[in-house]
XYZ file of C-alpha atoms in Angstrom:
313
model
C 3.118 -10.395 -13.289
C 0.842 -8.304 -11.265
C -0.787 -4.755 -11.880
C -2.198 -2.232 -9.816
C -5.755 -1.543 -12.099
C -6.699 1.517 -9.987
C -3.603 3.167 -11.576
C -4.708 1.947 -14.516
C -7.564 3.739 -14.176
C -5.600 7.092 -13.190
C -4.201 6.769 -16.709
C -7.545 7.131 -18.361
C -7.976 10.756 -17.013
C -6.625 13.784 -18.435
C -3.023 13.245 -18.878
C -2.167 16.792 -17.231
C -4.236 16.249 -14.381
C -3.698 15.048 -10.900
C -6.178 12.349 -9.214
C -6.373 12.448 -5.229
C -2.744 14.336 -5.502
C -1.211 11.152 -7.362
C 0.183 12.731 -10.657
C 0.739 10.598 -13.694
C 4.799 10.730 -12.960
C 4.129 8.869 -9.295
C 2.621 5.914 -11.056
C 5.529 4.510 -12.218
C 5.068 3.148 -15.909
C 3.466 4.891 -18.997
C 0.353 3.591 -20.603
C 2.243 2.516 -23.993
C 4.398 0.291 -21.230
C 1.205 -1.222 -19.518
C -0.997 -2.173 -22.899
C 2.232 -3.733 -24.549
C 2.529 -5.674 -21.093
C -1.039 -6.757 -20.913
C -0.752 -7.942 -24.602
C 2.286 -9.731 -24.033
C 0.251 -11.607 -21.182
C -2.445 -12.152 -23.809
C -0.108 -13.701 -25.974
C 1.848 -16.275 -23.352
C -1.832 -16.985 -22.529
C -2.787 -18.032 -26.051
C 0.398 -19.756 -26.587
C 0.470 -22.013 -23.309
C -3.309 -22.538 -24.332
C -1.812 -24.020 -27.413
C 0.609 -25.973 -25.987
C -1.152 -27.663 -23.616
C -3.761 -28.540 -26.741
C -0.888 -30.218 -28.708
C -0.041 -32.116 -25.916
C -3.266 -33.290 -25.195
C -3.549 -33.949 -28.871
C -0.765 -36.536 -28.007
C -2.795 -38.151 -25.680
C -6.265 -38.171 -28.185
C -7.725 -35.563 -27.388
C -8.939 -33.276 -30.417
C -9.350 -29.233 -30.571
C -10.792 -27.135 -33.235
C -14.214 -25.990 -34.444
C -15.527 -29.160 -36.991
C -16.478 -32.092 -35.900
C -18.448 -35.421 -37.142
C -21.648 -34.221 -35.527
C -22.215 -31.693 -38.416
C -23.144 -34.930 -40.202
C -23.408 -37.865 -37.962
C -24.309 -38.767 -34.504
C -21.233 -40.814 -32.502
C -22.030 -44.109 -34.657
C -22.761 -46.432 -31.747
C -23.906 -49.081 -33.422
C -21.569 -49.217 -36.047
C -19.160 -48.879 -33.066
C -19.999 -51.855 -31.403
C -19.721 -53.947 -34.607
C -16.494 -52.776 -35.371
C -14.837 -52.972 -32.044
C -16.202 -56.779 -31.924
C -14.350 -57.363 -35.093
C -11.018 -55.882 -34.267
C -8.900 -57.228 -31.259
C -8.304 -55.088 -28.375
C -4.581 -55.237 -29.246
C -5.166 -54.190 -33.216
C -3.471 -51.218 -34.850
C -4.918 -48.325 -36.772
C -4.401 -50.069 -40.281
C -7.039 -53.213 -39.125
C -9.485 -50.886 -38.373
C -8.938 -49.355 -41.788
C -9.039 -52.947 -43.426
C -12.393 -53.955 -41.421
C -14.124 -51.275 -42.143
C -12.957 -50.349 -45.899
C -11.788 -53.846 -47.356
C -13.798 -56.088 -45.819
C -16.730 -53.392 -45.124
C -17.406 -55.084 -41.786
C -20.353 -52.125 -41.699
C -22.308 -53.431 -44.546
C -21.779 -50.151 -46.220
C -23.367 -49.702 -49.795
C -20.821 -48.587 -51.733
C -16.836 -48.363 -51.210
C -17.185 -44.617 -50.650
C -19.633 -44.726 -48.136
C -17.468 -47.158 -46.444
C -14.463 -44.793 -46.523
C -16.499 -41.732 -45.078
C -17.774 -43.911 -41.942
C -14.171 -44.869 -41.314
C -13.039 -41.543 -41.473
C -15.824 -40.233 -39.001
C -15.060 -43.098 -36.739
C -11.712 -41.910 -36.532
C -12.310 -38.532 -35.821
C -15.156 -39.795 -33.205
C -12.646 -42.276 -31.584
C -9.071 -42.178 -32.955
C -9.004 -46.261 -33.227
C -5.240 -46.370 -32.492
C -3.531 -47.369 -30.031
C -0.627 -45.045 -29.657
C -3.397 -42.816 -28.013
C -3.912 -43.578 -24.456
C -7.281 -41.796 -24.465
C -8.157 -44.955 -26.711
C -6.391 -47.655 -24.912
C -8.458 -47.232 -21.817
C -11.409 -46.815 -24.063
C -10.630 -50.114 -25.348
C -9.711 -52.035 -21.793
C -13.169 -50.514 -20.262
C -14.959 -51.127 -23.510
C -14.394 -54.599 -22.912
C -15.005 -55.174 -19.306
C -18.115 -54.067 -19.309
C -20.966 -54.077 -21.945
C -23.338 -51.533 -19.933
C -20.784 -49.439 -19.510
C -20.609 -48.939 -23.587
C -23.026 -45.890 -24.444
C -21.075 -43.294 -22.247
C -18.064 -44.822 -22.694
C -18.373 -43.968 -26.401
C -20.247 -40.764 -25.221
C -17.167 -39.808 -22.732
C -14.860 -40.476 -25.558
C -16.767 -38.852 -28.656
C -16.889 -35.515 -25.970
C -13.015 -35.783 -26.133
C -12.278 -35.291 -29.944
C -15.789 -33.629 -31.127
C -15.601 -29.616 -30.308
C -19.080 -29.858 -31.579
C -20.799 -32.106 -29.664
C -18.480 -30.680 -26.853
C -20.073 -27.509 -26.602
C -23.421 -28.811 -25.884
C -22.752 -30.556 -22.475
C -23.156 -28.198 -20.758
C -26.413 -27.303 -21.947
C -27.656 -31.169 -21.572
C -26.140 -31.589 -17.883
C -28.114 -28.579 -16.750
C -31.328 -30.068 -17.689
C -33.493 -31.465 -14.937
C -34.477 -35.245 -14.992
C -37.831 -35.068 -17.179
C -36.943 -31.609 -18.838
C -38.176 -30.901 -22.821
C -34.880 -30.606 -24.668
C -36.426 -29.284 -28.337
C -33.767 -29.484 -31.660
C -34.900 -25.693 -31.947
C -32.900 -24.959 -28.310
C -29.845 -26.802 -29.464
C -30.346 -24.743 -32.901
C -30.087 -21.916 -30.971
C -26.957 -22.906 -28.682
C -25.013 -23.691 -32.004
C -25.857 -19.748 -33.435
C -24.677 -18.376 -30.364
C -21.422 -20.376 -30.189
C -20.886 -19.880 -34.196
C -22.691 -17.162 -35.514
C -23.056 -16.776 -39.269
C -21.233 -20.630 -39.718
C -23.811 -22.425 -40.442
C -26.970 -22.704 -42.566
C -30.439 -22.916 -41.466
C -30.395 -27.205 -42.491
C -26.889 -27.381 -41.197
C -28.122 -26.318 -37.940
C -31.372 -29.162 -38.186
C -29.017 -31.498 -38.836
C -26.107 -31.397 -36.361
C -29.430 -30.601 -33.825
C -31.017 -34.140 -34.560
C -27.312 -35.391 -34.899
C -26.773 -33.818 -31.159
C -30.260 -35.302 -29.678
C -28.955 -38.933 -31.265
C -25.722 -38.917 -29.331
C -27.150 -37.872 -25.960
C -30.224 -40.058 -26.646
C -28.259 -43.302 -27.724
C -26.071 -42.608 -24.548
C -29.156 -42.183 -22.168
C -29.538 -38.899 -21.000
C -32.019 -37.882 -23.277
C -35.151 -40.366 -24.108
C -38.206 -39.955 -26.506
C -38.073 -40.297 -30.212
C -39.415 -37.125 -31.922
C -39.771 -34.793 -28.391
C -36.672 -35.392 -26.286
C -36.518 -34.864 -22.557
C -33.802 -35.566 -20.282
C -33.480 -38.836 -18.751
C -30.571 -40.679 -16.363
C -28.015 -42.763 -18.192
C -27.099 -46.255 -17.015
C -23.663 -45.702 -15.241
C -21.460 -48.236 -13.939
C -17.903 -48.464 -12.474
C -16.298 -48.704 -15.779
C -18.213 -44.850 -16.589
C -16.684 -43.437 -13.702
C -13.204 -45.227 -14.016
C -13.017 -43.602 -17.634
C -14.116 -39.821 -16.269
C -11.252 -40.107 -13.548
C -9.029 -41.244 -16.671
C -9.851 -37.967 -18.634
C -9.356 -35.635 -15.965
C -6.057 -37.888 -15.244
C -4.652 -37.275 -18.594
C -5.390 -33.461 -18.224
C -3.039 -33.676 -15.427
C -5.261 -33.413 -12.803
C -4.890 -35.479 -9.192
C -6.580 -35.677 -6.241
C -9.615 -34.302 -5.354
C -9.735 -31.949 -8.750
C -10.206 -35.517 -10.509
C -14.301 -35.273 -8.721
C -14.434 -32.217 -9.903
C -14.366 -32.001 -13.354
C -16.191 -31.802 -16.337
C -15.843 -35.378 -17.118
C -16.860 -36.248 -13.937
C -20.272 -34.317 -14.273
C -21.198 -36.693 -16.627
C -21.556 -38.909 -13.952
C -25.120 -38.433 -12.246
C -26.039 -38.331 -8.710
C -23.953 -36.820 -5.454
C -20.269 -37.325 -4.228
C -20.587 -39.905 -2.158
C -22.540 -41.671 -4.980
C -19.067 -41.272 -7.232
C -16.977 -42.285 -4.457
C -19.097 -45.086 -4.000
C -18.376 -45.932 -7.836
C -15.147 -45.473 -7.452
C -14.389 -48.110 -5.003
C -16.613 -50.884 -7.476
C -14.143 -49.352 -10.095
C -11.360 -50.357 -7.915
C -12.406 -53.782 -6.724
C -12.974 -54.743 -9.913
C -9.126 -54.285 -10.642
C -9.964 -51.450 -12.885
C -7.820 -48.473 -11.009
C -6.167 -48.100 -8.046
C -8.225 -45.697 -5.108
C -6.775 -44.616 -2.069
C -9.135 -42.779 0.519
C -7.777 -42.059 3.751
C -8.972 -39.024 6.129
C -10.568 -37.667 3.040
C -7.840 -37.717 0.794
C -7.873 -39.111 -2.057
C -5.693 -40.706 -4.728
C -6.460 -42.568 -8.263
C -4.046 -44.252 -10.334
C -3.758 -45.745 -13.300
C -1.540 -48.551 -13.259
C 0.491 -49.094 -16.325
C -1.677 -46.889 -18.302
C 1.143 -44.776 -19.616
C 4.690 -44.809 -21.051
C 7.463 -42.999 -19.445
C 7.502 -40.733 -22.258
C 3.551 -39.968 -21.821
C 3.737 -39.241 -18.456
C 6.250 -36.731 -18.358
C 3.534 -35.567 -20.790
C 1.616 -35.313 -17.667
C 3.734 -33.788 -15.452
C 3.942 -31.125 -18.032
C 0.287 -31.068 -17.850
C -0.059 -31.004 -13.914
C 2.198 -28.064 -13.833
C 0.438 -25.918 -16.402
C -3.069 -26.399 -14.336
């Protein structure tokens, strides 16, 4: 639905009066009539927002405003211990009964065990039925370097929190001091009045350990932006994420996940076809045009969950 805002604007003027000779009874539609349709377009906005969240949710993606960073950065190590304990094939409950019965972790006590299973869920989903986390798992194993963003890639997916710093840390040249104090300062702006003054130290150093452990920040106690080790299997899982968000094509070098990935085009592209000789997706580049897929990655039912997807971009 489209509006004419200069006759908007005609409406804001005295209602008796007549603007360039255009009186208020040539415009066509009252003003009651134009605010109730611009809130109705407010509202299909919101609520197509929300549907495309729960079906992303489907998919293992996460939405909301908490996250495991307010208390934890994405666990890496413990991670990597757990994920060589459980079989690539393993359901949610052997996860559970690594981590909680047998306390795979090393945890101290049985609720310390529960509390890093329940943040490695929330970081990760460890389940199956997600597809986010069966290609997390496939790539995971293929290739160790690969590991660090992987988790990072995935931990972006289902933390708002660490989310909204990205941005921030992808803007930051090679070399560039990244201070706890800056990030403090990001987090106000994006939630004023939510947290307290240690809540906002703490998710800071929690922030600096993610994007540290995953290499694109380096230092211990002053932090400055360094270049992560990327390989085929990185690039393979960004294509993946904009994938499952429905996207095709070009779009799919485009995207946020995608700007994860340092250097220029042609270096992605270039990563890309590794990605695809190692059997990993399928690329197609012809004239400029190119296609990814993701063979077998998805149910029928999940990628009608796509299509949905696709035609909500």
């Amino acid at each position: 639905m489209n509006f004419n805002f200069s006759k908007l604007a005609l409406l804001q003027t005295d209602k008796t009066s007549e603007v360039k000779g255009i009186s208020r009874s040539k415009i066509g539609f009252s003003s009651g009539k134009l605010i109730d349709n611009l809130c109705f377009l407010r509202i299909s906005k919101s609520r197509m927002s929300d549907r495309r969240n729960d079906l992303l949710t489907q998919y293992g993606f996460r939405f909301g405003t908490n996250g495991p960073h307010a208390a934890r950065t994405m666990m890496l190590d413990d991670l990597k211990v757990l994920l060589s304990a459980v079989p690539q094939e393993a359901n949610e409950p052997e996860y559970a009964h690594q981590v909680i019965d047998l306390n795979v972790l090393g945890k101290p006590t049985k609720k310390a065990r529960e509390l890093a299973y329940r943040h490695l869920v929330t970081l990760y989903g460890l389940d199956p039925k997600f597809p986010l986390f069966r290609m997390f798992r496939r790539l995971w194993a293929a290739d160790e370097q690969a590991q660090p963003v992987l988790a990072l890639t995935v931990a972006l997916a289902r933390d708002p929190l660490l989310a909204g710093t990205q941005e921030f840390i992808l803007q930051k040249h090679d070399g560039q001091h990244v201070s706890r104090e800056d990030l403090e300062a990001l987090l106000v702006q994006s939630h004023p009045d939510r947290f307290s003054p240690a809540s906002l130290k703490s998710f800071a150093q929690n922030v600096n350990g993610t994007w540290t452990f995953a290499g694109y920040l380096s230092g211990r106690s002053r932090k400055t932006r360094s270049q992560p080790v990327i390989t085929p299997a990185n690039v393979a899982m960004c294509l993946f994420m904009g994938h499952l968000q429905g996207m095709s094509g070009q779009r799919l070098f485009t995207s946020s996940w995608c700007k994860l990935i340092p250097g220029s085009e042609q270096d992605i592209e270039s990563l890309t076809n590794a990605a695809y000789h190692r059997g990993l997706i399928v690329f197609l580049n012809a004239g400029g045009v190119k296609e990814v897929r993701f063979s077998d990655s998805l149910t029928p039912t999940e990628d009608q969950i796509r299509q949905e997807l696709a035609h909500e971009l």
